[in-house]
Amino acid sequence: MTGIRTSEDGACALPDPATLDPAVLATLLARHGWVRRGGPAARYGRWTPPGDGDPDTSLLVPAGDGFDDAVELLADAVTALSRSRSPSARSILLALTVPGDEIQWRRELPGMPGAASWEGEERLHRAAREMLAAAAKAGRTRAAYFGARLDGWAGDFLERVLVVAPGAPAAGGLSAYTPAPEGRAATTTLVRALEALRDAVDYRRVSGGLDAFENAVQTGVSRELVESVQQLVRGSTAAQVAVVWSAAAGTPGGFGNRRISLDFSPGDLPALEEAADLLERIEPAVRVTLVGAVVRLKRAAAAGPGTVRLKVLGGADVAEVKVRLDDAAYRLAAGAHLTGTPVRVSGRLERRGGFRRLGHARGLELCGLEDAERERLLKTLGEGGADQRGI
């Protein structure tokens, strides 16, 4: 996840008025409780902040960008927001500056209000990252337990997420903007999965049954998502995840205008721990036939069985796997490593170890490559570093 640069005083960079959509600004003002007052409805609206905390601030927002003075009025509005004492002004500027849906995490911590420990802040960031990675994977396909599968896919998604560091009053909180609308499969999956998880935890606490967790897999719940919620909650007095849809992209279908905010507490931890164990237990091994390059070899003696590590080129959604081979297959793999020839092998990706091990391997054989594919493989191996050191 990439951080958003702010000025030394913590203010966010101001958006370019020439690129602003007046309708988006008006939507954000209304969302944060600003009040539209007077002004010809067909040309502009005058907006003032909620309450009496900032009586001197007033924004004149054009009804559209087709007026000659639209950019000038928007520039004045952005400047006024940057100087406003209203707590919502910074949030509005961030939403204008950063494209995407906003996800907010918050942990209530024991002790001094408005302060957070170093370890607590690191835990918050880890929980948020793991939650988004789990949502990205579940947005691609459903699984009770992913392990190392789709790590590359999740990593690519996280590279496009922008993180906003909160100001001092928001210690214990974190906001991130996910791409919208192109990244919404992950965000909408996250919302539905967290809602299903919240219901499943409540059902477990009331009835004692765990079947709701298994059923929730179809909404996007996974062991990884459950563990991220555990991490968010542990050490806090309460935790919350909220989602605010991008005003520019609009609300996705099926969500309406309802406020999205999910609360979890330390009292949920026993049910979450049971759910994590259950979800890993019910995920089956996966039968695959994969193509890979041998990057490491290891065996205890000059003859006999050994273990190799393959860089997966196709056939499985993992980057590397370890494979236990008999003597003949190991010798074949060693020769493939020396010549840079990929191999094809069938087996079962085992749940234990996060789907990083291929069990019951059989049928290992050399796999020919086209010249272009061979060149791509050699480049990939050069970046990753191939050797024969111990695994």
Coordinates of C-alpha atoms in Angstrom, one line a residue:
M1 CA 0.0 0.0 0.0
T2 CA 1.3 3.4 -0.9
G3 CA 1.2 6.4 1.4
I4 CA -0.1 9.8 0.3
R5 CA 2.2 12.7 0.8
T6 CA 1.1 15.5 3.1
S7 CA 2.6 18.9 4.0
E8 CA 4.7 19.3 7.2
D9 CA 1.6 20.5 9.1
G10 CA -0.3 17.4 8.2
A11 CA -2.5 19.0 5.5
C12 CA -3.2 17.0 2.4
A13 CA -2.2 18.2 -1.1
L14 CA -4.9 20.4 -2.6
P15 CA -6.8 19.1 -5.7
D16 CA -6.5 20.9 -9.0
P17 CA -9.7 23.0 -9.4
A18 CA -9.6 22.6 -13.2
T19 CA -10.1 18.8 -12.8
L20 CA -12.9 18.9 -10.2
D21 CA -16.5 17.9 -10.9
P22 CA -18.7 20.4 -9.0
A23 CA -21.4 17.6 -8.5
V24 CA -18.8 15.5 -6.7
L25 CA -17.9 18.3 -4.4
A26 CA -21.6 19.0 -3.7
T27 CA -22.1 15.3 -2.9
L28 CA -19.2 15.2 -0.5
L29 CA -20.3 18.4 1.2
A30 CA -23.8 16.9 1.7
R31 CA -22.4 13.6 2.9
H32 CA -20.4 15.4 5.6
G33 CA -23.4 17.4 6.8
W34 CA -22.7 20.7 5.2
V35 CA -25.8 22.8 4.5
R36 CA -26.7 24.4 1.2
R37 CA -28.1 27.9 1.6
G38 CA -29.7 30.2 -1.0
G39 CA -28.2 30.9 -4.4
P40 CA -29.9 30.2 -7.8
A41 CA -30.3 26.4 -7.9
A42 CA -29.5 26.4 -11.7
R43 CA -26.2 28.2 -11.3
Y44 CA -24.6 27.7 -7.9
G45 CA -25.1 26.8 -4.2
R46 CA -23.6 28.4 -1.1
W47 CA -22.5 25.8 1.4
T48 CA -21.7 26.2 5.1
P49 CA -20.2 23.7 7.6
P50 CA -22.4 21.9 10.1
G51 CA -22.8 23.4 13.6
D52 CA -21.4 26.7 14.8
G53 CA -17.7 25.7 15.0
D54 CA -16.6 27.6 11.8
P55 CA -19.1 30.4 11.1
D56 CA -16.8 32.3 8.8
T57 CA -16.5 29.6 6.2
S58 CA -18.8 29.7 3.2
L59 CA -18.3 27.9 -0.1
L60 CA -19.8 29.0 -3.4
V61 CA -20.1 25.8 -5.6
P62 CA -21.2 26.1 -9.3
A63 CA -23.9 23.7 -10.4
G64 CA -21.8 22.6 -13.3
D65 CA -18.5 23.1 -15.0
G66 CA -20.0 24.9 -18.0
F67 CA -20.0 28.4 -16.5
D68 CA -17.1 30.8 -17.3
D69 CA -16.3 31.3 -13.6
A70 CA -16.6 27.6 -12.6
V71 CA -12.9 27.0 -12.2
E72 CA -12.4 30.2 -10.3
L73 CA -15.3 29.4 -7.9
L74 CA -13.9 25.9 -7.3
A75 CA -10.4 27.3 -6.6
D76 CA -11.9 29.6 -4.0
A77 CA -13.9 26.6 -2.5
V78 CA -10.8 24.4 -2.3
T79 CA -8.8 27.2 -0.6
A80 CA -11.6 27.8 1.9
L81 CA -11.7 24.1 2.7
S82 CA -8.0 24.1 3.3
R83 CA -8.3 26.9 5.8
S84 CA -11.6 25.7 7.5
R85 CA -11.6 24.7 11.1
S86 CA -14.4 22.2 10.4
P87 CA -13.3 18.6 11.2
S88 CA -14.8 17.4 8.0
A89 CA -12.9 19.8 5.7
R90 CA -9.8 17.6 5.6
S91 CA -11.9 14.5 4.8
I92 CA -13.6 16.3 1.9
L93 CA -10.2 17.5 0.5
L94 CA -8.8 13.9 0.7
A95 CA -11.8 12.5 -1.1
L96 CA -11.4 15.1 -3.8
T97 CA -7.6 14.5 -4.1
V98 CA -7.6 10.7 -4.0
P99 CA -9.7 8.6 -6.4
G100 CA -11.4 5.5 -5.0
D101 CA -13.5 4.1 -2.3
E102 CA -12.4 4.9 1.3
I103 CA -12.0 2.1 3.8
Q104 CA -11.6 3.3 7.4
W105 CA -10.2 1.1 10.3
R106 CA -10.3 2.2 13.9
R107 CA -9.2 0.6 17.1
E108 CA -10.3 1.9 20.5
L109 CA -7.4 1.4 22.9
P110 CA -7.3 1.3 26.7
G111 CA -5.4 4.2 28.4
M112 CA -5.0 7.8 27.2
P113 CA -7.7 8.9 24.7
G114 CA -6.2 10.0 21.3
A115 CA -2.9 8.2 21.9
A116 CA -1.7 4.8 20.5
S117 CA 1.3 2.7 21.2
W118 CA 3.9 2.0 18.5
E119 CA 3.0 -1.7 18.6
G120 CA -0.7 -0.9 18.4
E121 CA -0.2 1.3 15.2
E122 CA 1.8 -1.5 13.6
R123 CA -0.9 -4.0 14.4
L124 CA -3.5 -1.7 12.8
H125 CA -1.5 -1.5 9.6
R126 CA -0.8 -5.2 9.5
A127 CA -4.5 -6.0 10.0
A128 CA -5.6 -3.5 7.3
R129 CA -3.1 -4.9 4.8
E130 CA -4.0 -8.5 5.5
M131 CA -7.7 -7.7 5.3
L132 CA -7.3 -6.0 1.9
A133 CA -5.2 -8.9 0.6
A134 CA -7.9 -11.4 1.7
A135 CA -10.6 -9.4 0.0
A136 CA -8.6 -9.1 -3.2
K137 CA -8.2 -12.9 -3.3
A138 CA -11.9 -13.5 -2.5
G139 CA -12.8 -11.0 -5.2
R140 CA -11.1 -13.3 -7.7
T141 CA -12.4 -16.7 -6.3
R142 CA -13.9 -18.1 -3.1
A143 CA -11.9 -20.3 -0.7
A144 CA -12.1 -21.1 3.0
Y145 CA -8.3 -20.9 3.1
F146 CA -6.0 -19.4 0.5
G147 CA -2.5 -19.8 2.0
A148 CA 0.0 -18.7 -0.6
R149 CA -2.4 -19.0 -3.5
L150 CA -3.1 -15.7 -5.4
D151 CA -0.4 -13.9 -3.4
G152 CA 0.7 -12.2 -6.6
W153 CA -2.8 -11.1 -7.4
A154 CA -3.3 -9.6 -4.0
G155 CA 0.1 -7.9 -4.1
D156 CA -0.8 -6.2 -7.4
F157 CA -4.0 -4.9 -5.9
L158 CA -2.3 -3.6 -2.8
E159 CA 0.2 -1.7 -5.0
R160 CA -2.8 0.4 -6.2
V161 CA -4.1 1.2 -2.8
L162 CA -3.3 4.6 -1.3
V163 CA -3.0 5.0 2.4
V164 CA -3.8 8.2 4.3
A165 CA -2.0 8.8 7.6
P166 CA -4.4 10.2 10.2
G167 CA -3.8 13.4 12.0
A168 CA -3.0 13.4 15.8
P169 CA -6.7 13.5 16.8
A170 CA -7.3 10.3 14.9
A171 CA -4.6 8.1 16.6
G172 CA -5.7 4.5 16.4
G173 CA -7.3 5.1 13.0
L174 CA -6.3 4.5 9.4
S175 CA -7.8 5.2 6.0
A176 CA -7.1 3.7 2.6
Y177 CA -8.4 4.4 -0.9
T178 CA -9.0 1.4 -3.2
P179 CA -9.3 1.9 -6.9
A180 CA -12.9 2.6 -8.1
P181 CA -14.6 1.4 -10.1
E182 CA -11.9 -1.0 -11.5
G183 CA -11.0 -2.3 -8.0
R184 CA -14.5 -2.7 -6.7
A185 CA -14.6 -6.5 -6.8
A186 CA -12.3 -6.5 -3.8
T187 CA -14.1 -3.7 -1.9
T188 CA -17.6 -5.0 -2.4
T189 CA -16.5 -8.5 -1.5
L190 CA -14.9 -7.1 1.7
V191 CA -18.1 -5.4 2.7
R192 CA -20.3 -8.5 2.1
A193 CA -17.8 -10.8 3.8
L194 CA -17.5 -8.6 6.9
E195 CA -21.2 -8.4 7.2
A196 CA -21.5 -12.2 6.9
L197 CA -18.7 -12.7 9.4
R198 CA -20.4 -10.3 11.9
D199 CA -23.7 -12.4 11.5
A200 CA -21.8 -15.7 11.9
V201 CA -20.1 -14.5 15.1
D202 CA -23.4 -13.4 16.5
Y203 CA -24.9 -16.8 15.6
R204 CA -22.1 -18.6 17.2
R205 CA -22.4 -16.7 20.4
V206 CA -26.2 -17.3 20.6
S207 CA -26.6 -20.8 19.3
G208 CA -23.1 -22.4 19.7
G209 CA -23.1 -23.5 16.0
L210 CA -20.2 -23.0 13.6
D211 CA -22.1 -23.8 10.3
A212 CA -22.7 -20.1 9.6
F213 CA -18.9 -19.6 9.1
E214 CA -18.8 -22.4 6.6
N215 CA -21.8 -20.9 4.7
A216 CA -20.2 -17.4 4.8
V217 CA -17.3 -18.6 2.6
Q218 CA -19.6 -18.0 -0.4
T219 CA -19.7 -14.3 0.5
G220 CA -15.9 -14.0 0.7
V221 CA -15.1 -15.1 4.2
S222 CA -11.8 -16.9 4.5
R223 CA -9.3 -17.9 7.3
E224 CA -7.2 -14.9 6.2
L225 CA -10.0 -12.5 6.6
V226 CA -10.9 -13.9 10.0
E227 CA -7.3 -13.6 11.1
S228 CA -7.1 -10.0 10.0
V229 CA -10.2 -9.2 12.1
Q230 CA -8.6 -11.0 15.1
Q231 CA -5.5 -8.9 14.7
L232 CA -7.6 -5.7 14.4
V233 CA -9.5 -6.5 17.6
R234 CA -6.8 -8.0 19.8
G235 CA -5.4 -5.5 22.3
S236 CA -8.2 -3.1 21.8
T237 CA -11.5 -2.4 23.6
A238 CA -13.4 -2.1 20.3
A239 CA -12.7 -2.1 16.6
Q240 CA -14.5 -0.8 13.6
V241 CA -14.3 -1.1 9.8
A242 CA -16.3 1.4 7.7
V243 CA -16.5 2.0 3.9
V244 CA -17.4 5.2 2.1
W245 CA -18.1 4.8 -1.6
S246 CA -16.3 7.1 -4.1
A247 CA -18.5 10.1 -4.8
A248 CA -17.1 10.2 -8.4
A249 CA -17.7 6.5 -9.2
G250 CA -21.1 6.4 -7.3
T251 CA -22.5 3.7 -5.1
P252 CA -22.2 0.1 -6.6
G253 CA -25.3 -1.8 -7.3
G254 CA -27.0 -3.6 -4.4
F255 CA -25.7 -1.3 -1.7
G256 CA -28.1 1.6 -1.8
N257 CA -27.3 4.6 0.4
R258 CA -27.0 2.7 3.7
R259 CA -24.1 3.5 6.0
I260 CA -21.5 0.7 6.0
S261 CA -19.9 0.2 9.4
L262 CA -19.0 -3.1 11.1
D263 CA -18.0 -3.3 14.8
F264 CA -16.1 -6.1 16.5
S265 CA -15.0 -6.4 20.1
P266 CA -12.7 -8.6 22.2
G267 CA -15.7 -10.7 23.1
D268 CA -15.8 -11.9 19.5
L269 CA -12.3 -13.4 19.7
P270 CA -13.2 -16.9 20.9
A271 CA -15.7 -17.3 18.0
L272 CA -13.1 -15.9 15.5
E273 CA -10.5 -18.3 16.7
E274 CA -12.8 -21.3 16.2
A275 CA -13.8 -20.0 12.8
A276 CA -10.1 -19.7 11.7
D277 CA -9.4 -23.3 12.7
L278 CA -12.6 -24.5 11.0
L279 CA -11.9 -22.7 7.7
E280 CA -8.4 -24.1 7.4
R281 CA -9.7 -27.6 8.2
I282 CA -12.4 -27.7 5.6
E283 CA -10.3 -26.4 2.7
P284 CA -9.3 -29.5 0.6
A285 CA -6.0 -30.2 -1.1
V286 CA -6.0 -29.2 -4.8
R287 CA -5.0 -31.7 -7.5
V288 CA -2.8 -29.9 -10.1
T289 CA -0.5 -30.5 -13.0
L290 CA 2.0 -27.6 -13.0
V291 CA 4.9 -26.5 -15.1
G292 CA 7.9 -25.0 -13.2
A293 CA 11.6 -24.3 -13.2
V294 CA 13.8 -26.1 -10.8
V295 CA 15.5 -23.4 -8.7
R296 CA 16.8 -25.3 -5.7
L297 CA 17.7 -28.9 -4.9
K298 CA 18.5 -30.7 -1.7
R299 CA 19.1 -34.3 -0.5
A300 CA 21.0 -35.9 2.3
A301 CA 23.1 -38.2 0.3
A302 CA 24.5 -38.6 -3.2
A303 CA 21.8 -41.1 -4.0
G304 CA 18.2 -41.5 -2.9
P305 CA 15.2 -39.2 -2.6
G306 CA 15.5 -35.5 -2.3
T307 CA 13.5 -32.2 -2.3
V308 CA 13.4 -29.6 -5.0
R309 CA 11.9 -26.2 -5.2
L310 CA 10.0 -25.2 -8.3
K311 CA 9.3 -21.7 -9.5
V312 CA 5.8 -22.1 -10.8
L313 CA 5.2 -21.0 -14.4
G314 CA 1.7 -22.3 -14.9
G315 CA -0.9 -24.7 -13.5
A316 CA -1.2 -23.3 -9.9
D317 CA -1.8 -19.8 -8.4
V318 CA 1.3 -20.0 -6.2
A319 CA 4.8 -18.6 -6.9
E320 CA 6.9 -21.6 -5.7
V321 CA 6.3 -25.1 -4.4
K322 CA 8.5 -27.7 -2.7
V323 CA 8.3 -31.3 -4.1
R324 CA 9.6 -34.5 -2.6
L325 CA 11.0 -36.8 -5.3
D326 CA 12.4 -40.3 -5.6
D327 CA 15.9 -40.9 -6.8
A328 CA 15.1 -41.1 -10.5
A329 CA 12.9 -38.1 -10.5
Y330 CA 15.4 -36.1 -8.5
R331 CA 18.1 -36.9 -11.0
L332 CA 15.9 -35.7 -13.8
A333 CA 15.1 -32.5 -12.0
A334 CA 18.8 -31.9 -11.4
G335 CA 19.5 -32.2 -15.1
A336 CA 16.6 -29.9 -15.9
H337 CA 18.1 -27.3 -13.5
L338 CA 21.5 -27.5 -15.1
T339 CA 20.1 -27.0 -18.6
G340 CA 17.4 -24.5 -17.7
T341 CA 14.6 -26.8 -18.9
P342 CA 11.2 -26.6 -17.2
V343 CA 9.5 -29.7 -15.8
R344 CA 5.9 -30.8 -15.7
V345 CA 4.7 -32.7 -12.6
S346 CA 1.3 -33.7 -11.1
G347 CA 0.3 -33.9 -7.5
R348 CA -1.7 -32.4 -4.7
L349 CA -1.2 -28.9 -3.4
E350 CA -1.3 -29.6 0.4
R351 CA -3.2 -27.3 2.7
R352 CA -0.6 -27.8 5.4
G353 CA 2.1 -25.1 4.9
G354 CA -0.2 -22.8 3.0
F355 CA -0.4 -24.7 -0.3
R356 CA 3.4 -24.3 -0.8
R357 CA 4.1 -28.1 -1.0
L358 CA 3.2 -30.5 -3.7
G359 CA 2.4 -33.9 -2.2
H360 CA 2.1 -37.3 -3.9
A361 CA 4.2 -36.1 -6.9
R362 CA 4.2 -38.3 -9.9
G363 CA 5.0 -38.2 -13.6
L364 CA 7.8 -35.6 -13.6
E365 CA 9.0 -35.0 -17.1
L366 CA 10.9 -32.4 -19.1
C367 CA 8.8 -29.7 -20.7
G368 CA 9.9 -28.1 -24.0
L369 CA 9.6 -24.4 -24.5
E370 CA 9.3 -22.0 -27.4
D371 CA 12.3 -19.7 -27.8
A372 CA 10.3 -16.7 -26.6
E373 CA 9.1 -18.6 -23.5
R374 CA 12.6 -19.8 -22.8
E375 CA 13.9 -16.2 -22.9
R376 CA 11.2 -15.1 -20.6
L377 CA 12.0 -17.9 -18.2
L378 CA 15.7 -17.1 -18.2
K379 CA 14.9 -13.5 -17.4
T380 CA 12.6 -14.4 -14.6
L381 CA 15.1 -16.8 -13.1
G382 CA 17.8 -14.1 -13.4
E383 CA 15.6 -11.8 -11.3
G384 CA 14.8 -14.4 -8.7
G385 CA 18.2 -16.0 -8.5
A386 CA 18.5 -19.8 -9.3
D387 CA 20.9 -22.0 -7.3
Q388 CA 21.3 -25.4 -5.8
R389 CA 21.5 -24.3 -2.1
G390 CA 19.5 -26.0 0.6
I391 CA 15.8 -25.3 0.6

